[in-house]
XYZ file of C-alpha atoms in Angstrom:
600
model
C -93.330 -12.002 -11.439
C -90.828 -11.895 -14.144
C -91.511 -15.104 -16.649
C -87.976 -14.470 -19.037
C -84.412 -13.250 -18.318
C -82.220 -11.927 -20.848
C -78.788 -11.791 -21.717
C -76.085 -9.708 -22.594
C -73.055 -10.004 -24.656
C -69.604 -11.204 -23.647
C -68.868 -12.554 -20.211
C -66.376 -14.858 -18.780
C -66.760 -17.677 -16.515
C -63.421 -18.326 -14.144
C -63.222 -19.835 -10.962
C -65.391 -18.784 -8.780
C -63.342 -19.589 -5.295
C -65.740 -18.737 -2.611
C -66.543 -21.507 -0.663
C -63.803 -21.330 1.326
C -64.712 -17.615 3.098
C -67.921 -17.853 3.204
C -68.335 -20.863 5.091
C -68.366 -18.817 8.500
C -70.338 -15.989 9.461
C -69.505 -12.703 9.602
C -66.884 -11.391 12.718
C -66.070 -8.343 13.983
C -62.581 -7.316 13.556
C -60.457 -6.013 17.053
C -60.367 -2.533 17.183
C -56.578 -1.331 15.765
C -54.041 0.526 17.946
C -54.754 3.759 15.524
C -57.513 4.592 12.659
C -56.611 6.233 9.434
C -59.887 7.627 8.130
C -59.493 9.180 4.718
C -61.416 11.827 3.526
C -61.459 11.278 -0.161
C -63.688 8.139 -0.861
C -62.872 7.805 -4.503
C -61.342 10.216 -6.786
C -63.951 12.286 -6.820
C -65.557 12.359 -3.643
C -63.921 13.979 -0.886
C -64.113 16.140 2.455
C -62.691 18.848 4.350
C -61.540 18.384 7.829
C -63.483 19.872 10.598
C -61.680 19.194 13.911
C -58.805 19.770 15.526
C -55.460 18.036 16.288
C -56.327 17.038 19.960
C -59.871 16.871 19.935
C -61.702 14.338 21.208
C -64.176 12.868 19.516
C -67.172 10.695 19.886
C -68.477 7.465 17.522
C -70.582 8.762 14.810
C -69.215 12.211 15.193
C -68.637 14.328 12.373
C -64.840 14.738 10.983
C -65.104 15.661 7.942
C -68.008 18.259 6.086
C -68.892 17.494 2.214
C -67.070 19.499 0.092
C -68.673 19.724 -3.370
C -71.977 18.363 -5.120
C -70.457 14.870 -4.839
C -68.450 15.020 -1.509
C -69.691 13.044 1.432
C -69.596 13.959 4.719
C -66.768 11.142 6.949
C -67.366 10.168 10.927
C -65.718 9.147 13.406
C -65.443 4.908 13.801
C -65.064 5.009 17.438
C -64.207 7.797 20.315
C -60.900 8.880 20.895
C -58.641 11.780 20.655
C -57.433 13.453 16.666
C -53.717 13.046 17.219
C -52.836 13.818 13.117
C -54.580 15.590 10.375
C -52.046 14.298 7.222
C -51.841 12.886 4.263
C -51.156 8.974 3.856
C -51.085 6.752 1.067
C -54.811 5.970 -0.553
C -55.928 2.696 -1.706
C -55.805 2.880 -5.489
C -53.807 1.864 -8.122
C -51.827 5.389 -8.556
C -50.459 4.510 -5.182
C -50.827 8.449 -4.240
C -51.338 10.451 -0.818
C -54.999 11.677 0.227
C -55.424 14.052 3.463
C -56.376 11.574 6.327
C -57.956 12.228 10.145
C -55.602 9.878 12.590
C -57.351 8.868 15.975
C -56.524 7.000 18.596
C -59.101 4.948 19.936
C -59.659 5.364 24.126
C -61.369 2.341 24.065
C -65.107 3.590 25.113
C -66.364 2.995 21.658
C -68.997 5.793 22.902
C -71.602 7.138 20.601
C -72.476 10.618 19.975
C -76.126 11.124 19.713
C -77.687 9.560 17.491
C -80.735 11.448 15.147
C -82.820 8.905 12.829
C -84.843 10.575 10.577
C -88.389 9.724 9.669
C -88.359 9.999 6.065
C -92.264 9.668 5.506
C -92.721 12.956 7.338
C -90.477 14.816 5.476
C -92.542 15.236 2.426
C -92.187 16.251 -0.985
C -91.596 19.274 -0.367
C -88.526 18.883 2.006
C -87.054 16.293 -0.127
C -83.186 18.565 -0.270
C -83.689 17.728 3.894
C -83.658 13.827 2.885
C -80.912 14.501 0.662
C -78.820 16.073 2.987
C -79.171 13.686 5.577
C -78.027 10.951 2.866
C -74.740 13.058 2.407
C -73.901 14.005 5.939
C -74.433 10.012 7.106
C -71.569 9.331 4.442
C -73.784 6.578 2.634
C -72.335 5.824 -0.922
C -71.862 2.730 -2.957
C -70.522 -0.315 -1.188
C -70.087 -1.997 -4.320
C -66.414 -0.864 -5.102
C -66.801 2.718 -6.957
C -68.273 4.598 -3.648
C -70.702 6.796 -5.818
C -72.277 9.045 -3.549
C -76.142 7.750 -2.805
C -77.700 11.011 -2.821
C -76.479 11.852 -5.982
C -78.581 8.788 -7.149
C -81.359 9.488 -5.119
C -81.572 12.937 -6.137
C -81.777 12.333 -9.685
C -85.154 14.492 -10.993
C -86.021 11.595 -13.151
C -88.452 8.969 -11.238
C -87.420 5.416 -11.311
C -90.288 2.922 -11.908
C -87.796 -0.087 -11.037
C -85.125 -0.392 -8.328
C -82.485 -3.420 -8.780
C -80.802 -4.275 -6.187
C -77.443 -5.966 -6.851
C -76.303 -8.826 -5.031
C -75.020 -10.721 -7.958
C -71.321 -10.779 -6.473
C -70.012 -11.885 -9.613
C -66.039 -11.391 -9.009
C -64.043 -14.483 -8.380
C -63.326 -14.959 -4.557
C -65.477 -12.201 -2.947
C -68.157 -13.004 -0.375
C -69.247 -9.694 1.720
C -72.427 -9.535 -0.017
C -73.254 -13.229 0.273
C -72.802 -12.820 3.957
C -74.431 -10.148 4.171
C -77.509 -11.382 2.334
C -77.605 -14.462 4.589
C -77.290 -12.942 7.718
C -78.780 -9.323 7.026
C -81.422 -9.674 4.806
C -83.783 -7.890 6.695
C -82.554 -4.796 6.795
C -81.064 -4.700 3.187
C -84.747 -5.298 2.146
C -85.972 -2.524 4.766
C -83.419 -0.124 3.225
C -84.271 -1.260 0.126
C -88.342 -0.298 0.556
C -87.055 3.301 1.681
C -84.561 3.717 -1.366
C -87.857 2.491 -3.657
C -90.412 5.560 -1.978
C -87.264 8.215 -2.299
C -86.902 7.174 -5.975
C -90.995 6.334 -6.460
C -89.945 3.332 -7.523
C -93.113 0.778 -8.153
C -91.029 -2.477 -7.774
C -87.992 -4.191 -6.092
C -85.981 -6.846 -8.351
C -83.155 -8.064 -5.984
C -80.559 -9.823 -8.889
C -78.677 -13.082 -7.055
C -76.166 -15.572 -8.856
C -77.760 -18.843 -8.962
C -74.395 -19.851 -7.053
C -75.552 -17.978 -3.541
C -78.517 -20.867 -2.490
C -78.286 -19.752 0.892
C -78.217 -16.114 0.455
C -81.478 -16.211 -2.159
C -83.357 -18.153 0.438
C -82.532 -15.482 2.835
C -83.060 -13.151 0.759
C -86.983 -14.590 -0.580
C -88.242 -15.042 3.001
C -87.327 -11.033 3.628
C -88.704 -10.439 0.546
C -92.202 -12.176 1.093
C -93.079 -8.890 3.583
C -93.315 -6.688 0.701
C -95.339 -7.078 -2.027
C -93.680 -5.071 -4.558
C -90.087 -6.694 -3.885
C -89.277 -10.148 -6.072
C -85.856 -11.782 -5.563
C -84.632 -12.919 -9.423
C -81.925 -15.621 -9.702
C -79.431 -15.065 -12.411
C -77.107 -17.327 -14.278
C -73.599 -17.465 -13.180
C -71.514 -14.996 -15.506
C -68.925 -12.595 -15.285
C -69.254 -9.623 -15.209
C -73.454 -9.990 -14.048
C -72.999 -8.135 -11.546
C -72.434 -4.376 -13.933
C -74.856 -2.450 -12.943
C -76.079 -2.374 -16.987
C -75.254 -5.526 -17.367
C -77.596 -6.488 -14.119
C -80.560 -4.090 -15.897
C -80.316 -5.706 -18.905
C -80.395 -9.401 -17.506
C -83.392 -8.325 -14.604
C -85.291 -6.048 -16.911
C -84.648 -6.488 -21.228
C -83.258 -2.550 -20.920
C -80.762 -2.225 -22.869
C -78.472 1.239 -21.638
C -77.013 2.444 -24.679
C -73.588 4.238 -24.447
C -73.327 7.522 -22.767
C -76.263 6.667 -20.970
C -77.703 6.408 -17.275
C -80.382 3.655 -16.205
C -82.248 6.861 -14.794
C -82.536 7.478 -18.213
C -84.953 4.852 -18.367
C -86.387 4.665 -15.195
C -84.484 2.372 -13.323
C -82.051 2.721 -10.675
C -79.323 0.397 -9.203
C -77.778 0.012 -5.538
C -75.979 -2.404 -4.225
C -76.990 -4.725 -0.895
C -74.627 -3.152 1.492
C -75.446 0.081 0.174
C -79.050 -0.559 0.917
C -78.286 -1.582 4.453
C -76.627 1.605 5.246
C -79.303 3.285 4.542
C -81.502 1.286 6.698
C -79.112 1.773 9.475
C -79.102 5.398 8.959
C -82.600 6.478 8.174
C -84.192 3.757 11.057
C -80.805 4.241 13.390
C -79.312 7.588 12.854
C -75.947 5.609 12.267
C -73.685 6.890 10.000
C -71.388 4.786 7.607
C -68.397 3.545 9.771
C -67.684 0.019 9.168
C -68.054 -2.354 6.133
C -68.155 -6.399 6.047
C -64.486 -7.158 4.108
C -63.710 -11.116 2.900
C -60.152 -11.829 3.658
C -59.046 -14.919 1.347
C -56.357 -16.437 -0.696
C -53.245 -17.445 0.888
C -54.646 -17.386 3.710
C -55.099 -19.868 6.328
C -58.442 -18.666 7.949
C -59.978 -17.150 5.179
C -63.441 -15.365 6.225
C -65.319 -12.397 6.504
C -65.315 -9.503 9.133
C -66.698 -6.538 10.333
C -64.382 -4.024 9.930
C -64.016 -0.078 11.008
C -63.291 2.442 8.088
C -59.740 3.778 8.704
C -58.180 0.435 9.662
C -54.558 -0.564 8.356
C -54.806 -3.652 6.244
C -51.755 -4.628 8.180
C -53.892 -5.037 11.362
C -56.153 -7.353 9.455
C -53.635 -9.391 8.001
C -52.977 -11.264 11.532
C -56.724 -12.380 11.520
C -56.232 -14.488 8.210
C -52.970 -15.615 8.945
C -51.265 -15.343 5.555
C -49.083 -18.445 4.382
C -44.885 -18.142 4.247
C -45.402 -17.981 0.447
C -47.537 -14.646 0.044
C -45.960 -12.278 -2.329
C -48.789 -9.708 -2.300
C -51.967 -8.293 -1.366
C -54.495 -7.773 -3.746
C -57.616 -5.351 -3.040
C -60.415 -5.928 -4.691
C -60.995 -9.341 -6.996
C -58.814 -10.579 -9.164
C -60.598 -9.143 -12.001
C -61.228 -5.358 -11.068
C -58.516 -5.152 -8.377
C -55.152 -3.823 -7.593
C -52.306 -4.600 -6.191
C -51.824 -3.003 -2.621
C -49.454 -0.318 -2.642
C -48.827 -0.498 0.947
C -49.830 -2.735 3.575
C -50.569 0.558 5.900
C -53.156 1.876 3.558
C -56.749 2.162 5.665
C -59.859 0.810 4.755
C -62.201 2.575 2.546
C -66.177 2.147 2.002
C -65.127 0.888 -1.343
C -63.042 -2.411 0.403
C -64.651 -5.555 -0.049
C -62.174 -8.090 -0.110
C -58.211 -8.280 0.893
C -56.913 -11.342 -1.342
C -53.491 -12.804 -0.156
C -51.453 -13.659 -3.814
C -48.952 -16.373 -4.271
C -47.424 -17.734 -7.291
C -49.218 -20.731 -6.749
C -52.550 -18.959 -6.756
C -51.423 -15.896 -9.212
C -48.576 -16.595 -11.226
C -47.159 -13.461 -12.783
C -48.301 -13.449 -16.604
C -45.686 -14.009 -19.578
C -43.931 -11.102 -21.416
C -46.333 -8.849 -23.282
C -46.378 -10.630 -26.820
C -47.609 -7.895 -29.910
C -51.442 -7.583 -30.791
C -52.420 -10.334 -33.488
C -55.903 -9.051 -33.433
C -57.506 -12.483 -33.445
C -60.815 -10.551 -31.533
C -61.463 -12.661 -28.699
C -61.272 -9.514 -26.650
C -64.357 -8.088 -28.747
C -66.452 -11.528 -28.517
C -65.975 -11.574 -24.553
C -66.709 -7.575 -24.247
C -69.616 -7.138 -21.906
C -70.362 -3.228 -23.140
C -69.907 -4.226 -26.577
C -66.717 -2.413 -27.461
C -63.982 -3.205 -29.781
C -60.932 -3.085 -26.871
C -58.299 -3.975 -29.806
C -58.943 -0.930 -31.244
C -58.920 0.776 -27.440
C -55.844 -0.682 -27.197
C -54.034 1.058 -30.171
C -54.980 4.505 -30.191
C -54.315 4.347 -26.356
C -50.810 2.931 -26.438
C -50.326 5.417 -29.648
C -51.724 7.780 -26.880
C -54.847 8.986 -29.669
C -56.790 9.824 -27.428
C -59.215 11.461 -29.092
C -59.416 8.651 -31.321
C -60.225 6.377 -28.052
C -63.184 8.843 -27.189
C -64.861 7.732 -30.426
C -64.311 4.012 -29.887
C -66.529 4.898 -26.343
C -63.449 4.422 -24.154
C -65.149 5.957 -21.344
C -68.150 3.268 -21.477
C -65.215 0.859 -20.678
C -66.183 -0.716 -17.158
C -62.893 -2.070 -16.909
C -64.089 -5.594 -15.986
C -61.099 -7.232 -17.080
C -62.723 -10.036 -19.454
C -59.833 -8.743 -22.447
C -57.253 -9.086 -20.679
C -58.839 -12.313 -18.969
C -58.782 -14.173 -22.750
C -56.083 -12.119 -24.690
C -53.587 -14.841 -26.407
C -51.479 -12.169 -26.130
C -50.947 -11.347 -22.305
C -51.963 -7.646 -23.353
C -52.813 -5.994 -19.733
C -55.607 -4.225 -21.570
C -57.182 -2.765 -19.053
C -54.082 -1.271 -17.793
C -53.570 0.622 -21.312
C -57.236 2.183 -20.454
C -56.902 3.493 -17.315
C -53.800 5.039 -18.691
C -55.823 6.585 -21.363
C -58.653 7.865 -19.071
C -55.951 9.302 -16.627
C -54.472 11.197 -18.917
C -57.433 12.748 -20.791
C -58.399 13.274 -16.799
C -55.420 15.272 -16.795
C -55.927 17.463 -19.670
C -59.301 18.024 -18.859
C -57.993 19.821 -15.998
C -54.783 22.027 -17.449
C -57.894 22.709 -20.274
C -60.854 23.493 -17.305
C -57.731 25.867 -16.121
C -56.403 27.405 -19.101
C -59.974 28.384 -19.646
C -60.618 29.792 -16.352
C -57.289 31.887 -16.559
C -58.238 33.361 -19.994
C -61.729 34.439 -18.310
C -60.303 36.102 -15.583
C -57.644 38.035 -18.042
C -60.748 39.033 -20.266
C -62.430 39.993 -17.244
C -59.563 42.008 -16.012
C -59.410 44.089 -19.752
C -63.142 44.398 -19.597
C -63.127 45.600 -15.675
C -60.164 48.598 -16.972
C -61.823 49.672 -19.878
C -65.312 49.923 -18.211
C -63.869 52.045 -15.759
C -62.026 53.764 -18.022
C -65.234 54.507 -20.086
C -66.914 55.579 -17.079
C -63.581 58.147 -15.779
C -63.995 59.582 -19.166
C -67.846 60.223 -19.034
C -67.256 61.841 -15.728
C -64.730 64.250 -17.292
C -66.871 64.864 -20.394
C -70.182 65.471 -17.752
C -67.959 67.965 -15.615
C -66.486 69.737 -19.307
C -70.463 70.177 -20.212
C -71.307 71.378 -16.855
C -68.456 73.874 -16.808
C -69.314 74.853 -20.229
C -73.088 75.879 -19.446
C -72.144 77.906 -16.402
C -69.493 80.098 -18.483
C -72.158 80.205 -21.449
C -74.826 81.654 -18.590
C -72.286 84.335 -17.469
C -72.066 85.235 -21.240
C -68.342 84.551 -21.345
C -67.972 84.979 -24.944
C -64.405 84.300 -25.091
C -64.587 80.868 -23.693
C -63.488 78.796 -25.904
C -66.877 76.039 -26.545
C -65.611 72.415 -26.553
C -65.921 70.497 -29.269
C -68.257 67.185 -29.002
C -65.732 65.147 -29.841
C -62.533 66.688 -28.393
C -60.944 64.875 -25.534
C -62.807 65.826 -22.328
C -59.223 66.478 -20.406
C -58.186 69.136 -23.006
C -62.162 70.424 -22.657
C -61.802 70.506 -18.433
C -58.247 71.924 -19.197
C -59.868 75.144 -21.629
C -62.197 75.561 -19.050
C -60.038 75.919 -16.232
C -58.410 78.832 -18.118
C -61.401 80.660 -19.265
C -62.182 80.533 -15.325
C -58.767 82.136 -14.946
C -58.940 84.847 -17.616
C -62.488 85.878 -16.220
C -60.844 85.940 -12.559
C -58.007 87.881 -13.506
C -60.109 90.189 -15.223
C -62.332 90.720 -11.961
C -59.256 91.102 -9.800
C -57.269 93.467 -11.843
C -56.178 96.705 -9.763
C -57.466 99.696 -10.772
C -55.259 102.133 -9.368
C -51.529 101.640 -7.884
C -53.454 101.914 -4.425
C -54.121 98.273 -4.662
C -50.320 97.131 -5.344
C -48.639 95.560 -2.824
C -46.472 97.859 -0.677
C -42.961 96.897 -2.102
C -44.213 97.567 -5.342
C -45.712 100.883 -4.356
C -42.455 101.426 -3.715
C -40.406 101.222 -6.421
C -43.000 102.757 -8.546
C -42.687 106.193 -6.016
C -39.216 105.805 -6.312
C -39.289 106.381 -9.805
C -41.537 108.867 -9.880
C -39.312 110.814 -7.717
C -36.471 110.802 -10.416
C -38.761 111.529 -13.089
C -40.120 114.976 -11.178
C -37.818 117.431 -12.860
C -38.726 116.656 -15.954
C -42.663 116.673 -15.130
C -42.559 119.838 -13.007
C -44.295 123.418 -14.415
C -41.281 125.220 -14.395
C -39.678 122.888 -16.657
C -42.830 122.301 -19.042
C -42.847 126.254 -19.392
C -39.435 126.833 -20.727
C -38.850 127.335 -24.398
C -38.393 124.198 -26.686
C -34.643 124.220 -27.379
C -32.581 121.180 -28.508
C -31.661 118.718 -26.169
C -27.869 118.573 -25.076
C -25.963 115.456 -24.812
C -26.235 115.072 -21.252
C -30.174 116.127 -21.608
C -30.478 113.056 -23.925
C -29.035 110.919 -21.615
C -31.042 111.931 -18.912
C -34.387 111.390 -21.081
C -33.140 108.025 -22.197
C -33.067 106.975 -18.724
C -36.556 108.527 -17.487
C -37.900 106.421 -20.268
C -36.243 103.236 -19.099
C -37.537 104.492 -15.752
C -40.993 104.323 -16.848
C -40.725 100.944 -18.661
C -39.365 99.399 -15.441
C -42.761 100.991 -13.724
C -44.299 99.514 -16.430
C -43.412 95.878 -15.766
C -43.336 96.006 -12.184
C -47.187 97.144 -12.175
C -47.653 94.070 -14.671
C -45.922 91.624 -12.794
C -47.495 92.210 -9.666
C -51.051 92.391 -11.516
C -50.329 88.826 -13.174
C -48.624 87.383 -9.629
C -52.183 88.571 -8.097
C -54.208 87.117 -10.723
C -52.480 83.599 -10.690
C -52.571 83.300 -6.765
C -56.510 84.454 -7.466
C -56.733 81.371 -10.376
C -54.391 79.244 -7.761
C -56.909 79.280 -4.794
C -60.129 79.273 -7.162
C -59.081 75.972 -8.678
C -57.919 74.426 -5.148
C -61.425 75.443 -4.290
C -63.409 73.747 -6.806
C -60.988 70.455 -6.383
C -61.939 70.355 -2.593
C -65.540 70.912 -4.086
């Protein structure tokens, strides 16, 4: 039993406006002529497509496969046929397109087959099984951010507390209360399995003390387990932060940069723990979610709704007033302005608000900073957002980082109490968007350098290796001519370049062959040669025969001289021809040796 709450610093208290839609109980919205389902949950979650255009598909049934450590895997809402796999407009304030699975209900609603699974039989030792069955089931945070559950459930650290928040602090929104009146037995049955996933000794379910019904609920579901206590907080904005809710339940104060697994305690929100209940006890994946449709609105209440529905299809069930000017998703707080009235329904929906000027006027012109710090006494993460503000509109971003920008939970209370009309937050979304952004160009400047690196190392590792091959087939060539006792060869040189050494080899291997080939006698010519070397041996016979080497020495004539002059050019011609042919035989010999040892 838990004897003292504390507090945290800042906090707001505005209108609260939630009578009004939670007076009736939840409905479930008509099924719409066509489903959008998206496949990106938040901007970090997302899913591949894995049907078909045409296919028909079954409630429950797979769509879309998990793509990533934080992707999710996306079902089917109801049976009917794939008629579009495209991209449409996604609800979030950049307004931009995310790949979407179109089907068109056949009005069957019929459910694939559905596959609970026993957790308790699992084990610690198949505890990736209960993981993956978290994923492909779709289950992440119903509380607005869609954080993927078995991200949270998988965290190595073990949780000696699970909170479960159903604070509902934002102005206007009632899904949870609703849900806690109506549901609480199976949030507090998917609560007990989230507590024996995470080891989790005890259950402290956080309520605003504005919710009587829903903690009544809530302490009669409660009263079956003995480790679950239901804690009523005090009505502030934002209580409902999940460090914010730790620190008011628990004394834990998360410092920045910091995790509540850090410290042993782990937060999920009341529809989230339903979900799991359904899936784990039901086999049912995450299609629908319980939205509050209010403001302008004429019959403002909650309903059941299918994932993938247009909010234009649910606009007809509140009946909007003639004086609507927009549609706001989320609270006024921590929402957005609708960028479309065809965008679907996420699992982070949980409340359509229906704007007027009456309700919403539009805020006066932007007036300068006078830095009178009301935006730093009302700060519920204890930041300094004037500072925020400068270096963000300066665009300083690295100045921002060290005023903790990204421990901004962009609650709204600054802007909620500037004098000033600063849109605050606005200015820090910018500045998280576009350090995002050059995250990314960084992440892929980085990964382009490593493969160019990797592309110089790949080339000069082979080229290391082609030239080891060369210098290992120079030393092998060198050792054979050594054992033959070539002494000519030519030894290479440790450090000469083992092309020239393979090149000196080659032609020591030609010498030696042309040496071993070499004719001995004319015999061996080839016949045209033979030839021309008889032929000039026939015009040389007078002056070789006895008769003439047995006359007297006298002195040559003029025409005798002649004659000699040209038996001697006779012989030089024999000369060459022999060596010609002898060098023609020896290269076709070096020729078909070296062809040889290539094919070897």
């Amino acid at each position: 039993m838990i004897g003292k709450l504390f507090g945290f610093n800042g906090g707001v208290k505005p209108r609260t406006h939630k009578d009004d839609s939670a007076r009736e109980p939840i409905a479930r919205a008509p099924m719409p002529a066509r489903l959008i389902v998206p496949l990106r949950h938040n901007t970090r979650a997302i899913a591949r497509p894995i049907v078909e255009i045409g296919q028909h598909v079954l409630k429950g049934e797979r769509i879309g496969g998990a793509e990533g450590v934080l992707g999710t895997a996306c079902h089917a809402p109801t049976s009917g046929t794939v008629v579009e796999i495209a991209e449409h407009t996604m609800p979030h304030p950049s307004g931009l397109p995310t790949l979407c699975v179109y089907i068109e209900p056949d009005g069957e609603d019929r459910w694939t087959e559905l596959k609970p699974l026993d957790y308790a039989s699992c084990g610690c030792g198949d505890r990736q099984a209960v993981l993956d069955f978290l994923r492909d089931s779709g289950i992440v945070g119903m509380g607005g951010a869609a954080f993927p559950s078995h991200i949270k459930v998988g965290t190595k650290r073990v949780a000696h507390t699970l909170v479960l928040n159903g604070a509902e602090c934002e102005p206007w929104i009632t899904s949870d209360d609703r849900l806690m009146r109506e549901r609480a037995d199976s949030i507090l049955r998917g609560a007990h399995i989230l507590s024996e996933l995470l080891g989790a000794q005890r259950i402290l379910v956080g309520i605003e003390d504005n919710k009587p019904e829903a903690i009544a609920a809530m302490r009669e579901a409660a009263a079956s387990l003995p480790n679950a206590e239901v804690v009523v907080v005090p009505t502030l904005y934002p209580a409902g932060g999940e460090k914010q809710l730790i620190r008011v339940l628990t004394g834990i104060e998360i410092p920045h940069g910091k995790l509540g697994t850090e410290f042993g305690v782990q937060c999920f929100n009341v529809g989230t723990a339903e979900a799991v209940h359904r899936a784990f006890d039901l086999g049912e994946p995450l299609l629908s979610r319980v939205v509050t449709l209010t403001g302008n609105v004429e019959r403002p209440r909650n309903w059941e709704v299918l994932i993938g529905t247009p909010i234009e299809d649910l606009l007809e069930l509140a009946g909007p007033r003639d004086d609507t000017d927009r549609y706001i998703l989320g609270g006024p707080m921590m929402g957005f302005a609708a960028p479309d009235l065809s965008v679907p329904v996420v699992k982070g929906t949980n409340c359509v608000i229906a704007g007027s000027q009456a309700l919403f006027p539009y805020p006066p012109p932007e007036q300068p900073c006078i830095r009178c710090g009301a935006c730093a006494e009302v700060c519920p993460a204890d930041l300094q957002p004037f500072e925020l503000y400068w270096y963000a509109r300066s665009k300083n971003f690295g100045k921002a980082q060290e005023y903790h920008l990204f421990d901004c939970i962009e609650c709204g209370c600054c802007a909620y109490v500037c004098p000033s009309n600063i849109p605050l937050v606005d200015y820090y979304r910018f500045a998280k968007s576009e350090i995002w952004a050059r995250e990314r160009e960084h992440d892929a400047a980085d990964a382009a350098r490593e493969r160019f690196e990797f592309r110089n190392y790949r080339q000069e590792r082979e080229k290391a290796e082609k030239a080891a091959r060369l210098a290992a087939k120079a030393a092998e060539t060198k050792a054979k001519l050594a054992a033959k006792g070539d002494a000519e060869a030519e030894p290479a040189k440790p450090d000469d370049d083992p092309k020239k050494a393979l090149i000196a080899a080659a032609l020591a291997r030609a010498k030696a062959q042309k040496e071993s080939v070499a004719p001995k006698n004319t015999d061996e010519l080839p016949p045209e040669v033979q030839a021309e070397i008889a032929e000039i041996d026939e015009r040389r016979k007078p002056l070789t025969s006895e008769e003439g080497a047995r006359q007297p020495v006298a002195e040559p004539s003029a025409e005798e001289a002649g004659e000699a002059a040209a038996h001697a050019r006779d012989e030089d011609t024999k000369k060459a021809l022999i060596t010609a042919a002898i060098e023609r035989a020896q290269e076709q010999k070096a020729e078909q040796a070296e062809r040889e040892r290539d094919d070897k």
